Amino acid sequence: MSELDIYNELIMDHAMNSSNKKELKNFDHCELGHNPNCGDEIKLEIKLSDDKKYINDMAFSGHGCAISQASTSIMIDTLKGKSIEEAKKIIDVYIKMIRRENISQEDEKLLNEAIAFKNVSNMPARVKCALLAWHTLEDILNK
């Protein structure tokens, strides 16, 4: 099995069986993300630590293509438990990767499973799908 096959399997698993697709009972922030090009829509909920420095929990609901749904789920797995500053750094690295900007191997390691979306940059029609949740969370954290 090739690396690409493993990544495709991971993406499909997250798109179809995400434990992160739910609603949080108590959340601090909620933001809607929409991609008008293809109709993807997500509602991202985030629960912060009491001191507002860490992401305690996240969840999402909505609909869209496999790329947007899997990207959202993997983003949650990657960033849950991270500090706000760590999350902002990882978001920046992910966006640079999708936009084909140079990132170091050390930065690539920060992405964990999100590295599976590296080849999305070769599919221009899917770039916005892969970025939807990440931009939505970036908006929340910058408020």
mmCIF file with all atom_site columns, C-alpha atoms in Angstrom:
data_model
loop_
_atom_site.group_PDB
_atom_site.id
_atom_site.type_symbol
_atom_site.label_atom_id
_atom_site.label_alt_id
_atom_site.label_comp_id
_atom_site.label_asym_id
_atom_site.label_entity_id
_atom_site.label_seq_id
_atom_site.pdbx_PDB_ins_code
_atom_site.Cartn_x
_atom_site.Cartn_y
_atom_site.Cartn_z
_atom_site.occupancy
_atom_site.B_iso_or_equiv
_atom_site.pdbx_formal_charge
_atom_site.auth_seq_id
_atom_site.auth_comp_id
_atom_site.auth_asym_id
_atom_site.auth_atom_id
_atom_site.pdbx_PDB_model_num
ATOM 1   C CA . MET A 1 1   ? 0.000   0.000  0.000  1.00 0.00 ? 1   MET A CA 1
ATOM 2   C CA . SER A 1 2   ? 1.446   3.366  -1.020 1.00 0.00 ? 2   SER A CA 1
ATOM 3   C CA . GLU A 1 3   ? 1.576   6.509  1.097  1.00 0.00 ? 3   GLU A CA 1
ATOM 4   C CA . LEU A 1 4   ? -1.067  8.079  -1.141 1.00 0.00 ? 4   LEU A CA 1
ATOM 5   C CA . ASP A 1 5   ? -3.377  5.079  -0.595 1.00 0.00 ? 5   ASP A CA 1
ATOM 6   C CA . ILE A 1 6   ? -2.927  5.383  3.167  1.00 0.00 ? 6   ILE A CA 1
ATOM 7   C CA . TYR A 1 7   ? -3.741  9.098  3.031  1.00 0.00 ? 7   TYR A CA 1
ATOM 8   C CA . ASN A 1 8   ? -6.813  8.478  0.864  1.00 0.00 ? 8   ASN A CA 1
ATOM 9   C CA . GLU A 1 9   ? -8.028  5.815  3.289  1.00 0.00 ? 9   GLU A CA 1
ATOM 10  C CA . LEU A 1 10  ? -7.482  8.159  6.238  1.00 0.00 ? 10  LEU A CA 1
ATOM 11  C CA . ILE A 1 11  ? -9.406  10.961 4.526  1.00 0.00 ? 11  ILE A CA 1
ATOM 12  C CA . MET A 1 12  ? -12.333 8.688  3.644  1.00 0.00 ? 12  MET A CA 1
ATOM 13  C CA . ASP A 1 13  ? -12.436 7.249  7.172  1.00 0.00 ? 13  ASP A CA 1
ATOM 14  C CA . HIS A 1 14  ? -12.624 10.731 8.721  1.00 0.00 ? 14  HIS A CA 1
ATOM 15  C CA . ALA A 1 15  ? -15.184 11.880 6.158  1.00 0.00 ? 15  ALA A CA 1
ATOM 16  C CA . MET A 1 16  ? -17.532 8.984  6.816  1.00 0.00 ? 16  MET A CA 1
ATOM 17  C CA . ASN A 1 17  ? -16.927 8.074  10.484 1.00 0.00 ? 17  ASN A CA 1
ATOM 18  C CA . SER A 1 18  ? -15.882 11.194 12.338 1.00 0.00 ? 18  SER A CA 1
ATOM 19  C CA . SER A 1 19  ? -16.332 11.120 16.100 1.00 0.00 ? 19  SER A CA 1
ATOM 20  C CA . ASN A 1 20  ? -15.876 14.902 15.966 1.00 0.00 ? 20  ASN A CA 1
ATOM 21  C CA . LYS A 1 21  ? -19.133 15.427 14.066 1.00 0.00 ? 21  LYS A CA 1
ATOM 22  C CA . LYS A 1 22  ? -21.411 16.264 16.954 1.00 0.00 ? 22  LYS A CA 1
ATOM 23  C CA . GLU A 1 23  ? -22.571 19.232 18.971 1.00 0.00 ? 23  GLU A CA 1
ATOM 24  C CA . LEU A 1 24  ? -20.956 20.463 22.152 1.00 0.00 ? 24  LEU A CA 1
ATOM 25  C CA . LYS A 1 25  ? -23.283 21.136 25.054 1.00 0.00 ? 25  LYS A CA 1
ATOM 26  C CA . ASN A 1 26  ? -21.244 24.044 26.358 1.00 0.00 ? 26  ASN A CA 1
ATOM 27  C CA . PHE A 1 27  ? -19.027 25.967 23.981 1.00 0.00 ? 27  PHE A CA 1
ATOM 28  C CA . ASP A 1 28  ? -17.319 29.323 24.122 1.00 0.00 ? 28  ASP A CA 1
ATOM 29  C CA . HIS A 1 29  ? -17.380 30.136 20.417 1.00 0.00 ? 29  HIS A CA 1
ATOM 30  C CA . CYS A 1 30  ? -19.346 29.030 17.399 1.00 0.00 ? 30  CYS A CA 1
ATOM 31  C CA . GLU A 1 31  ? -18.589 30.062 13.848 1.00 0.00 ? 31  GLU A CA 1
ATOM 32  C CA . LEU A 1 32  ? -20.180 29.156 10.546 1.00 0.00 ? 32  LEU A CA 1
ATOM 33  C CA . GLY A 1 33  ? -17.973 28.427 7.575  1.00 0.00 ? 33  GLY A CA 1
ATOM 34  C CA . HIS A 1 34  ? -19.277 28.371 4.023  1.00 0.00 ? 34  HIS A CA 1
ATOM 35  C CA . ASN A 1 35  ? -17.687 27.687 0.671  1.00 0.00 ? 35  ASN A CA 1
ATOM 36  C CA . PRO A 1 36  ? -20.012 29.210 -1.948 1.00 0.00 ? 36  PRO A CA 1
ATOM 37  C CA . ASN A 1 37  ? -18.079 27.546 -4.792 1.00 0.00 ? 37  ASN A CA 1
ATOM 38  C CA . CYS A 1 38  ? -19.232 24.055 -3.887 1.00 0.00 ? 38  CYS A CA 1
ATOM 39  C CA . GLY A 1 39  ? -21.794 24.485 -1.112 1.00 0.00 ? 39  GLY A CA 1
ATOM 40  C CA . ASP A 1 40  ? -19.734 23.090 1.777  1.00 0.00 ? 40  ASP A CA 1
ATOM 41  C CA . GLU A 1 41  ? -21.009 24.383 5.118  1.00 0.00 ? 41  GLU A CA 1
ATOM 42  C CA . ILE A 1 42  ? -19.740 23.716 8.606  1.00 0.00 ? 42  ILE A CA 1
ATOM 43  C CA . LYS A 1 43  ? -20.605 24.931 12.067 1.00 0.00 ? 43  LYS A CA 1
ATOM 44  C CA . LEU A 1 44  ? -17.505 24.820 14.255 1.00 0.00 ? 44  LEU A CA 1
ATOM 45  C CA . GLU A 1 45  ? -17.885 24.901 18.036 1.00 0.00 ? 45  GLU A CA 1
ATOM 46  C CA . ILE A 1 46  ? -14.949 25.388 20.387 1.00 0.00 ? 46  ILE A CA 1
ATOM 47  C CA . LYS A 1 47  ? -14.588 25.052 24.154 1.00 0.00 ? 47  LYS A CA 1
ATOM 48  C CA . LEU A 1 48  ? -11.603 26.805 25.698 1.00 0.00 ? 48  LEU A CA 1
ATOM 49  C CA . SER A 1 49  ? -9.898  26.236 29.034 1.00 0.00 ? 49  SER A CA 1
ATOM 50  C CA . ASP A 1 50  ? -10.984 28.421 31.937 1.00 0.00 ? 50  ASP A CA 1
ATOM 51  C CA . ASP A 1 51  ? -7.989  30.695 31.381 1.00 0.00 ? 51  ASP A CA 1
ATOM 52  C CA . LYS A 1 52  ? -8.813  30.857 27.620 1.00 0.00 ? 52  LYS A CA 1
ATOM 53  C CA . LYS A 1 53  ? -5.292  29.709 26.701 1.00 0.00 ? 53  LYS A CA 1
ATOM 54  C CA . TYR A 1 54  ? -6.027  26.144 25.526 1.00 0.00 ? 54  TYR A CA 1
ATOM 55  C CA . ILE A 1 55  ? -8.497  24.395 23.254 1.00 0.00 ? 55  ILE A CA 1
ATOM 56  C CA . ASN A 1 56  ? -10.276 21.894 25.482 1.00 0.00 ? 56  ASN A CA 1
ATOM 57  C CA . ASP A 1 57  ? -12.715 20.558 22.911 1.00 0.00 ? 57  ASP A CA 1
ATOM 58  C CA . MET A 1 58  ? -14.097 21.144 19.431 1.00 0.00 ? 58  MET A CA 1
ATOM 59  C CA . ALA A 1 59  ? -16.898 19.709 17.369 1.00 0.00 ? 59  ALA A CA 1
ATOM 60  C CA . PHE A 1 60  ? -18.520 20.342 14.020 1.00 0.00 ? 60  PHE A CA 1
ATOM 61  C CA . SER A 1 61  ? -21.706 19.789 12.130 1.00 0.00 ? 61  SER A CA 1
ATOM 62  C CA . GLY A 1 62  ? -22.726 20.532 8.589  1.00 0.00 ? 62  GLY A CA 1
ATOM 63  C CA . HIS A 1 63  ? -22.364 19.038 5.167  1.00 0.00 ? 63  HIS A CA 1
ATOM 64  C CA . GLY A 1 64  ? -19.941 18.995 2.303  1.00 0.00 ? 64  GLY A CA 1
ATOM 65  C CA . CYS A 1 65  ? -17.566 16.943 0.253  1.00 0.00 ? 65  CYS A CA 1
ATOM 66  C CA . ALA A 1 66  ? -15.282 14.293 1.711  1.00 0.00 ? 66  ALA A CA 1
ATOM 67  C CA . ILE A 1 67  ? -12.314 16.688 1.667  1.00 0.00 ? 67  ILE A CA 1
ATOM 68  C CA . SER A 1 68  ? -14.037 19.406 3.721  1.00 0.00 ? 68  SER A CA 1
ATOM 69  C CA . GLN A 1 69  ? -15.537 16.945 6.202  1.00 0.00 ? 69  GLN A CA 1
ATOM 70  C CA . ALA A 1 70  ? -12.299 14.988 6.692  1.00 0.00 ? 70  ALA A CA 1
ATOM 71  C CA . SER A 1 71  ? -10.196 18.147 6.896  1.00 0.00 ? 71  SER A CA 1
ATOM 72  C CA . THR A 1 72  ? -12.456 19.463 9.662  1.00 0.00 ? 72  THR A CA 1
ATOM 73  C CA . SER A 1 73  ? -12.326 16.210 11.611 1.00 0.00 ? 73  SER A CA 1
ATOM 74  C CA . ILE A 1 74  ? -8.547  15.861 11.312 1.00 0.00 ? 74  ILE A CA 1
ATOM 75  C CA . MET A 1 75  ? -8.078  19.526 12.247 1.00 0.00 ? 75  MET A CA 1
ATOM 76  C CA . ILE A 1 76  ? -10.009 18.897 15.459 1.00 0.00 ? 76  ILE A CA 1
ATOM 77  C CA . ASP A 1 77  ? -7.918  15.818 16.294 1.00 0.00 ? 77  ASP A CA 1
ATOM 78  C CA . THR A 1 78  ? -4.737  17.770 15.570 1.00 0.00 ? 78  THR A CA 1
ATOM 79  C CA . LEU A 1 79  ? -5.566  20.889 17.586 1.00 0.00 ? 79  LEU A CA 1
ATOM 80  C CA . LYS A 1 80  ? -7.595  19.631 20.554 1.00 0.00 ? 80  LYS A CA 1
ATOM 81  C CA . GLY A 1 81  ? -5.575  20.161 23.739 1.00 0.00 ? 81  GLY A CA 1
ATOM 82  C CA . LYS A 1 82  ? -3.177  22.621 22.122 1.00 0.00 ? 82  LYS A CA 1
ATOM 83  C CA . SER A 1 83  ? -2.591  26.138 23.362 1.00 0.00 ? 83  SER A CA 1
ATOM 84  C CA . ILE A 1 84  ? -4.076  28.957 21.292 1.00 0.00 ? 84  ILE A CA 1
ATOM 85  C CA . GLU A 1 85  ? -0.556  29.957 20.204 1.00 0.00 ? 85  GLU A CA 1
ATOM 86  C CA . GLU A 1 86  ? 0.321   26.386 19.178 1.00 0.00 ? 86  GLU A CA 1
ATOM 87  C CA . ALA A 1 87  ? -2.951  26.106 17.263 1.00 0.00 ? 87  ALA A CA 1
ATOM 88  C CA . LYS A 1 88  ? -2.300  29.360 15.395 1.00 0.00 ? 88  LYS A CA 1
ATOM 89  C CA . LYS A 1 89  ? 1.157   28.105 14.387 1.00 0.00 ? 89  LYS A CA 1
ATOM 90  C CA . ILE A 1 90  ? -0.215  24.768 13.147 1.00 0.00 ? 90  ILE A CA 1
ATOM 91  C CA . ILE A 1 91  ? -3.005  26.529 11.228 1.00 0.00 ? 91  ILE A CA 1
ATOM 92  C CA . ASP A 1 92  ? -0.402  28.756 9.559  1.00 0.00 ? 92  ASP A CA 1
ATOM 93  C CA . VAL A 1 93  ? 1.737   25.751 8.598  1.00 0.00 ? 93  VAL A CA 1
ATOM 94  C CA . TYR A 1 94  ? -1.298  23.876 7.206  1.00 0.00 ? 94  TYR A CA 1
ATOM 95  C CA . ILE A 1 95  ? -2.402  26.856 5.103  1.00 0.00 ? 95  ILE A CA 1
ATOM 96  C CA . LYS A 1 96  ? 1.125   27.294 3.746  1.00 0.00 ? 96  LYS A CA 1
ATOM 97  C CA . MET A 1 97  ? 1.255   23.593 2.848  1.00 0.00 ? 97  MET A CA 1
ATOM 98  C CA . ILE A 1 98  ? -2.050  23.759 0.968  1.00 0.00 ? 98  ILE A CA 1
ATOM 99  C CA . ARG A 1 99  ? -0.882  26.887 -0.865 1.00 0.00 ? 99  ARG A CA 1
ATOM 100 C CA . ARG A 1 100 ? 2.373   25.123 -1.886 1.00 0.00 ? 100 ARG A CA 1
ATOM 101 C CA . GLU A 1 101 ? 4.551   27.443 0.147  1.00 0.00 ? 101 GLU A CA 1
ATOM 102 C CA . ASN A 1 102 ? 7.785   26.052 1.547  1.00 0.00 ? 102 ASN A CA 1
ATOM 103 C CA . ILE A 1 103 ? 7.560   24.599 5.041  1.00 0.00 ? 103 ILE A CA 1
ATOM 104 C CA . SER A 1 104 ? 10.272  22.854 6.988  1.00 0.00 ? 104 SER A CA 1
ATOM 105 C CA . GLN A 1 105 ? 10.199  19.149 7.825  1.00 0.00 ? 105 GLN A CA 1
ATOM 106 C CA . GLU A 1 106 ? 9.975   20.184 11.473 1.00 0.00 ? 106 GLU A CA 1
ATOM 107 C CA . ASP A 1 107 ? 6.830   22.192 10.698 1.00 0.00 ? 107 ASP A CA 1
ATOM 108 C CA . GLU A 1 108 ? 5.410   19.291 8.680  1.00 0.00 ? 108 GLU A CA 1
ATOM 109 C CA . LYS A 1 109 ? 5.624   17.140 11.812 1.00 0.00 ? 109 LYS A CA 1
ATOM 110 C CA . LEU A 1 110 ? 3.321   19.592 13.619 1.00 0.00 ? 110 LEU A CA 1
ATOM 111 C CA . LEU A 1 111 ? 0.536   18.651 11.208 1.00 0.00 ? 111 LEU A CA 1
ATOM 112 C CA . ASN A 1 112 ? 0.276   15.000 12.269 1.00 0.00 ? 112 ASN A CA 1
ATOM 113 C CA . GLU A 1 113 ? -2.495  13.394 10.181 1.00 0.00 ? 113 GLU A CA 1
ATOM 114 C CA . ALA A 1 114 ? -3.272  16.718 8.459  1.00 0.00 ? 114 ALA A CA 1
ATOM 115 C CA . ILE A 1 115 ? -0.250  16.037 6.248  1.00 0.00 ? 115 ILE A CA 1
ATOM 116 C CA . ALA A 1 116 ? -2.649  13.737 4.359  1.00 0.00 ? 116 ALA A CA 1
ATOM 117 C CA . PHE A 1 117 ? -3.973  16.850 2.584  1.00 0.00 ? 117 PHE A CA 1
ATOM 118 C CA . LYS A 1 118 ? -0.604  17.801 1.094  1.00 0.00 ? 118 LYS A CA 1
ATOM 119 C CA . ASN A 1 119 ? -1.607  16.644 -2.393 1.00 0.00 ? 119 ASN A CA 1
ATOM 120 C CA . VAL A 1 120 ? -4.804  18.705 -2.336 1.00 0.00 ? 120 VAL A CA 1
ATOM 121 C CA . SER A 1 121 ? -2.664  21.592 -3.542 1.00 0.00 ? 121 SER A CA 1
ATOM 122 C CA . ASN A 1 122 ? -2.510  19.739 -6.875 1.00 0.00 ? 122 ASN A CA 1
ATOM 123 C CA . MET A 1 123 ? -6.315  19.936 -7.160 1.00 0.00 ? 123 MET A CA 1
ATOM 124 C CA . PRO A 1 124 ? -7.209  23.662 -7.326 1.00 0.00 ? 124 PRO A CA 1
ATOM 125 C CA . ALA A 1 125 ? -10.946 22.978 -7.135 1.00 0.00 ? 125 ALA A CA 1
ATOM 126 C CA . ARG A 1 126 ? -10.456 21.271 -3.745 1.00 0.00 ? 126 ARG A CA 1
ATOM 127 C CA . VAL A 1 127 ? -8.147  23.793 -2.070 1.00 0.00 ? 127 VAL A CA 1
ATOM 128 C CA . LYS A 1 128 ? -11.008 25.831 -0.593 1.00 0.00 ? 128 LYS A CA 1
ATOM 129 C CA . CYS A 1 129 ? -12.621 22.615 0.652  1.00 0.00 ? 129 CYS A CA 1
ATOM 130 C CA . ALA A 1 130 ? -9.449  21.648 2.517  1.00 0.00 ? 130 ALA A CA 1
ATOM 131 C CA . LEU A 1 131 ? -9.076  25.170 3.970  1.00 0.00 ? 131 LEU A CA 1
ATOM 132 C CA . LEU A 1 132 ? -12.681 25.830 5.044  1.00 0.00 ? 132 LEU A CA 1
ATOM 133 C CA . ALA A 1 133 ? -12.463 24.620 8.652  1.00 0.00 ? 133 ALA A CA 1
ATOM 134 C CA . TRP A 1 134 ? -8.941  25.918 9.159  1.00 0.00 ? 134 TRP A CA 1
ATOM 135 C CA . HIS A 1 135 ? -9.926  29.443 8.083  1.00 0.00 ? 135 HIS A CA 1
ATOM 136 C CA . THR A 1 136 ? -13.067 29.227 10.213 1.00 0.00 ? 136 THR A CA 1
ATOM 137 C CA . LEU A 1 137 ? -11.046 28.308 13.300 1.00 0.00 ? 137 LEU A CA 1
ATOM 138 C CA . GLU A 1 138 ? -8.483  30.972 12.461 1.00 0.00 ? 138 GLU A CA 1
ATOM 139 C CA . ASP A 1 139 ? -11.327 33.534 12.489 1.00 0.00 ? 139 ASP A CA 1
ATOM 140 C CA . ILE A 1 140 ? -12.458 32.315 15.937 1.00 0.00 ? 140 ILE A CA 1
ATOM 141 C CA . LEU A 1 141 ? -8.953  32.460 17.422 1.00 0.00 ? 141 LEU A CA 1
ATOM 142 C CA . ASN A 1 142 ? -8.254  35.925 16.027 1.00 0.00 ? 142 ASN A CA 1
ATOM 143 C CA . LYS A 1 143 ? -11.337 37.434 17.670 1.00 0.00 ? 143 LYS A CA 1
#
